[in-house]
Structure formats: structure tokens, C-alpha cells
Amino acid sequence: MSAARITIDVFSDYVCPFCYLEEPELAALKARFGDALEIRWRAFELRPEPAPTLEPDGDYLHDIWGRAVYPMAEERGMTLRLPRIQPRSRLAHEATAWAKAVDAQRTGEKIDAADTLRSALFRGFFEDSLDLANPAALVAVAADLGLEGESLEKALGDGRYREQVLADQQAARALGIQGVPGLRFSLDGEHAGILEGAQPRRQLLLAVERLLDLMDGPTDG
């Protein structure tokens, strides 16, 4: 297929463990359906200023991690640790937008800077308590991946991708998405439904297969 007819816009936040836990499920979905499916990760800041951030050692986080995060991580074969900090995530989203621009500029090369950086930021936060609000920390992660750290540092300092991040936030709000990960399915550019929360692989497969059935149309017999 020359162009994807099914698109999933994944509204997510770097401080949401369930967004990180959805990464391998979406990767498996992409591997299953290939070029028929496009997955687009988009920004959704759960606690933008001036909303208060969560208490890192508070009862709420300990409760939800004990009841839901750790069991799901074990089920999906992932390593997560309750971060020691709860930073704001806007700069991390801006860094990912910068990486997407790097991908767009390098036509003909399979760089996947945005995918690589996104995974590294998720892993850094949920395994090593990476400070997502610290520009120097974000630049160091990018440089370790072989990306141009100085370029990212300048982009963050200029706020070059801030409006793009805010536009994603507004798009999610317009769709009525309130929780992340929020998955918006489209078929040939037309809205086809929303799923909220970390979905099991089977649920995602069924959702895409139903859309593929719609593409194929009714059969006789």
C-alpha cells in the first residue's frame, strides 16, 4: 500500500506510565499492519502550568503504581520504577517536536529521530528519574543518541516548537480526550473513534481489523 489509510493519533504525556506501557503494544500493531497503518505520537501535557504537579512520594502515586502500573509492567515485560521527581513535561514534548523536524529534513534517510528520542525520554524518566524539565538533561539524551544537541538546545531556548505542542493539546481538547494515552483512529482522514487508557494488544488489533473490514466493504455470501 503506497499510503496509510488508517491513522492512530496517540496523545500522550511523558510523565504518564501508561503511555510508556503502550509503546510495545503500538509497535506490535505497526509490525502487524505495516504500511496500512500510520501511528503519530502527539503531545498532551497532563499538568501544564499553573496546575500543581504530583507529590513524588505521595499516597496517590504509590497506590496507583502498586495497583496498576507494576502489574501491567510485569505483564508486558517492561521495567518501570516510580520516579523520584514529578517534573513538568512541556520541554520534553518540544524536544520531540524538534526531532520530528529533524526527520522531515532528512528525506530519503530512515532516521526515526522522533521515535528514538521518545523512547529514550520515556525510559530515562521511568527507569532513572530523568528530569524532563531540565533542558540540559534533554540535550544530553539527544546527544547520546547521535542527534545534534546544540540544535536542540537552541530550539528549546527559542521556544521554537512550543506552539506546535500547544496545538496538539488543543486538538485533544477538541476531540474530548481527557485521559492519556488517548488514541484517535482515522480511516482515510475521517474520524473513526477514540480509545482512552492503555489498551491491550488484542483490543488494538480488533480495532484496526474492524477498520480494515470497512475498507474492504461487504462481501457476498
Short mmCIF file of C-alpha atoms in Angstrom, two decimals:
data_model
loop_
_atom_site.label_atom_id
_atom_site.label_comp_id
_atom_site.label_asym_id
_atom_site.label_seq_id
_atom_site.Cartn_x
_atom_site.Cartn_y
_atom_site.Cartn_z
CA MET A 1 0.00 0.00 0.00
CA SER A 2 1.52 3.35 -1.03
CA ALA A 3 -0.03 5.40 1.76
CA ALA A 4 -1.54 4.52 5.11
CA ARG A 5 -5.32 4.63 5.13
CA ILE A 6 -5.62 4.04 8.87
CA THR A 7 -4.05 6.55 11.24
CA ILE A 8 -3.78 6.45 15.01
CA ASP A 9 -3.00 9.74 16.72
CA VAL A 10 -1.59 8.87 20.14
CA PHE A 11 -1.99 11.74 22.59
CA SER A 12 0.42 11.04 25.42
CA ASP A 13 2.49 12.56 28.19
CA TYR A 14 5.99 11.64 29.30
CA VAL A 15 5.00 11.58 32.97
CA CYS A 16 2.23 9.02 32.35
CA PRO A 17 3.45 5.45 32.93
CA PHE A 18 0.52 4.04 30.96
CA CYS A 19 1.69 5.93 27.87
CA TYR A 20 5.10 4.29 28.16
CA LEU A 21 3.44 0.92 28.73
CA GLU A 22 1.52 1.35 25.48
CA GLU A 23 4.69 1.73 23.39
CA PRO A 24 5.32 -2.01 22.77
CA GLU A 25 1.63 -2.64 22.05
CA LEU A 26 1.60 0.04 19.36
CA ALA A 27 4.93 -1.18 17.98
CA ALA A 28 3.44 -4.67 17.63
CA LEU A 29 0.42 -3.17 15.90
CA LYS A 30 2.63 -1.36 13.40
CA ALA A 31 4.64 -4.52 12.78
CA ARG A 32 1.41 -6.43 12.11
CA PHE A 33 -0.19 -4.00 9.67
CA GLY A 34 2.84 -2.28 8.14
CA ASP A 35 2.17 0.44 5.58
CA ALA A 36 -1.59 0.17 6.01
CA LEU A 37 -1.19 1.91 9.37
CA GLU A 38 0.41 5.17 10.47
CA ILE A 39 0.99 5.94 14.16
CA ARG A 40 1.50 9.57 15.12
CA TRP A 41 2.55 10.40 18.67
CA ARG A 42 1.23 13.78 19.81
CA ALA A 43 1.67 15.95 22.89
CA PHE A 44 -0.72 16.04 25.83
CA GLU A 45 0.62 17.76 28.94
CA LEU A 46 -1.31 16.37 31.91
CA ARG A 47 -0.33 19.11 34.31
CA PRO A 48 0.60 22.30 32.45
CA GLU A 49 1.37 25.40 34.44
CA PRO A 50 -0.12 26.63 36.74
CA ALA A 51 -1.63 23.24 37.69
CA PRO A 52 0.36 21.68 40.55
CA THR A 53 2.48 18.64 39.83
CA LEU A 54 2.02 15.43 41.80
CA GLU A 55 3.85 14.73 45.03
CA PRO A 56 6.57 12.21 44.03
CA ASP A 57 6.32 10.26 47.29
CA GLY A 58 2.60 10.84 47.83
CA ASP A 59 -0.02 8.22 48.58
CA TYR A 60 -1.75 8.67 45.21
CA LEU A 61 1.28 7.63 43.16
CA HIS A 62 2.22 4.77 45.46
CA ASP A 63 -1.35 3.47 45.29
CA ILE A 64 -1.78 3.59 41.52
CA TRP A 65 1.67 2.15 40.88
CA GLY A 66 1.02 -0.70 43.27
CA ARG A 67 -2.44 -1.48 41.89
CA ALA A 68 -1.94 -0.90 38.18
CA VAL A 69 1.48 0.20 36.94
CA TYR A 70 3.71 -2.53 38.36
CA PRO A 71 1.29 -5.38 37.45
CA MET A 72 0.93 -4.09 33.88
CA ALA A 73 4.69 -3.60 33.54
CA GLU A 74 5.28 -7.20 34.63
CA GLU A 75 2.64 -8.44 32.22
CA ARG A 76 4.23 -6.55 29.33
CA GLY A 77 7.81 -7.42 30.25
CA MET A 78 8.89 -3.85 30.97
CA THR A 79 10.96 -2.29 33.73
CA LEU A 80 9.46 0.77 35.41
CA ARG A 81 10.40 2.44 38.69
CA LEU A 82 8.36 5.11 40.43
CA PRO A 83 10.30 8.30 39.57
CA ARG A 84 11.81 10.29 42.41
CA ILE A 85 10.63 13.53 40.78
CA GLN A 86 7.48 14.74 39.00
CA PRO A 87 8.64 17.42 36.53
CA ARG A 88 6.58 19.33 34.03
CA SER A 89 6.79 17.76 30.59
CA ARG A 90 6.35 20.57 28.08
CA LEU A 91 10.04 20.85 27.21
CA ALA A 92 10.20 17.10 26.57
CA HIS A 93 7.30 17.46 24.14
CA GLU A 94 9.08 20.37 22.46
CA ALA A 95 12.20 18.20 22.14
CA THR A 96 10.17 15.51 20.39
CA ALA A 97 8.69 18.09 18.02
CA TRP A 98 12.23 19.17 17.20
CA ALA A 99 13.17 15.55 16.47
CA LYS A 100 10.19 15.24 14.13
CA ALA A 101 11.51 18.25 12.22
CA VAL A 102 14.91 16.53 12.01
CA ASP A 103 13.21 13.51 10.45
CA ALA A 104 11.34 15.69 7.96
CA GLN A 105 14.53 17.44 6.86
CA ARG A 106 16.43 14.22 6.24
CA THR A 107 14.36 12.93 3.35
CA GLY A 108 15.47 9.62 1.93
CA GLU A 109 17.04 8.51 5.22
CA LYS A 110 15.39 6.24 7.74
CA ILE A 111 16.42 8.19 10.81
CA ASP A 112 13.39 7.94 13.12
CA ALA A 113 14.89 10.56 15.41
CA ALA A 114 11.50 11.26 16.98
CA ASP A 115 10.78 7.61 17.76
CA THR A 116 14.26 7.08 19.15
CA LEU A 117 14.16 10.21 21.30
CA ARG A 118 10.64 9.50 22.55
CA SER A 119 11.60 6.02 23.71
CA ALA A 120 14.78 7.32 25.36
CA LEU A 121 12.87 10.02 27.26
CA PHE A 122 10.24 7.56 28.46
CA ARG A 123 12.91 5.08 29.51
CA GLY A 124 15.03 7.77 31.16
CA PHE A 125 12.14 9.05 33.24
CA PHE A 126 10.63 5.73 34.26
CA GLU A 127 13.90 3.92 34.88
CA ASP A 128 16.30 6.66 36.05
CA SER A 129 14.10 9.63 37.09
CA LEU A 130 15.34 11.82 34.21
CA ASP A 131 14.42 15.48 34.81
CA LEU A 132 12.21 16.15 31.80
CA ALA A 133 12.01 19.85 32.67
CA ASN A 134 15.79 20.36 32.51
CA PRO A 135 16.92 21.48 29.03
CA ALA A 136 20.48 20.31 29.68
CA ALA A 137 19.24 16.81 30.53
CA LEU A 138 17.17 16.65 27.33
CA VAL A 139 20.10 17.86 25.24
CA ALA A 140 22.36 15.23 26.83
CA VAL A 141 19.90 12.46 25.93
CA ALA A 142 19.70 13.69 22.33
CA ALA A 143 23.50 13.91 22.06
CA ASP A 144 23.88 10.38 23.42
CA LEU A 145 21.61 9.22 20.59
CA GLY A 146 23.83 10.87 17.99
CA LEU A 147 21.47 13.80 17.42
CA GLU A 148 22.59 17.42 17.25
CA GLY A 149 22.44 18.55 20.85
CA GLU A 150 23.33 22.16 20.07
CA SER A 151 20.44 22.39 17.62
CA LEU A 152 18.02 21.08 20.23
CA GLU A 153 19.41 23.42 22.89
CA LYS A 154 18.76 26.41 20.63
CA ALA A 155 15.26 25.19 19.69
CA LEU A 156 14.32 24.79 23.35
CA GLY A 157 15.77 28.17 24.24
CA ASP A 158 13.84 29.85 21.42
CA GLY A 159 10.60 28.04 22.22
CA ARG A 160 10.54 27.17 18.53
CA TYR A 161 8.13 24.24 18.87
CA ARG A 162 6.01 25.47 21.77
CA GLU A 163 3.05 26.43 19.59
CA GLN A 164 3.11 23.01 17.94
CA VAL A 165 2.88 21.34 21.36
CA LEU A 166 0.04 23.65 22.39
CA ALA A 167 -1.77 22.90 19.11
CA ASP A 168 -1.70 19.18 19.92
CA GLN A 169 -3.15 19.95 23.32
CA GLN A 170 -5.95 21.97 21.75
CA ALA A 171 -6.64 19.22 19.21
CA ALA A 172 -7.04 16.68 22.02
CA ARG A 173 -9.38 19.01 23.86
CA ALA A 174 -11.48 19.49 20.74
CA LEU A 175 -11.76 15.70 20.40
CA GLY A 176 -12.94 15.42 24.00
CA ILE A 177 -9.85 13.48 25.10
CA GLN A 178 -9.34 13.85 28.84
CA GLY A 179 -7.03 10.96 29.72
CA VAL A 180 -3.87 9.53 28.23
CA PRO A 181 -2.93 7.63 26.30
CA GLY A 182 -5.75 8.85 24.11
CA LEU A 183 -5.91 7.03 20.77
CA ARG A 184 -7.81 8.67 17.94
CA PHE A 185 -8.46 6.35 14.98
CA SER A 186 -8.98 7.74 11.48
CA LEU A 187 -9.91 5.99 8.24
CA ASP A 188 -8.98 7.85 5.05
CA GLY A 189 -8.68 11.02 7.09
CA GLU A 190 -12.12 10.69 8.65
CA HIS A 191 -12.63 10.32 12.38
CA ALA A 192 -13.36 6.68 13.25
CA GLY A 193 -13.31 6.52 17.05
CA ILE A 194 -11.33 7.09 20.24
CA LEU A 195 -9.93 4.76 22.88
CA GLU A 196 -8.59 6.13 26.16
CA GLY A 197 -6.18 4.42 28.52
CA ALA A 198 -3.54 1.75 27.97
CA GLN A 199 -5.14 -0.81 25.67
CA PRO A 200 -4.20 -4.49 25.47
CA ARG A 201 -2.73 -5.63 22.18
CA ARG A 202 -5.80 -7.69 21.31
CA GLN A 203 -8.08 -4.68 21.66
CA LEU A 204 -5.89 -2.64 19.35
CA LEU A 205 -5.75 -5.45 16.79
CA LEU A 206 -9.52 -5.79 16.80
CA ALA A 207 -9.99 -2.04 16.35
CA VAL A 208 -7.71 -1.93 13.31
CA GLU A 209 -9.18 -5.12 11.83
CA ARG A 210 -12.66 -3.62 12.06
CA LEU A 211 -11.47 -0.58 10.12
CA LEU A 212 -9.83 -2.82 7.53
CA ASP A 213 -13.15 -4.64 7.12
CA LEU A 214 -14.80 -1.29 6.46
CA MET A 215 -12.18 -0.54 3.82
CA ASP A 216 -12.82 -3.87 2.11
CA GLY A 217 -16.57 -3.37 2.17
CA PRO A 218 -19.29 -6.02 2.48
CA THR A 219 -18.76 -9.37 0.86
CA ASP A 220 -21.38 -11.54 -0.84
CA GLY A 221 -22.43 -14.82 0.53
#
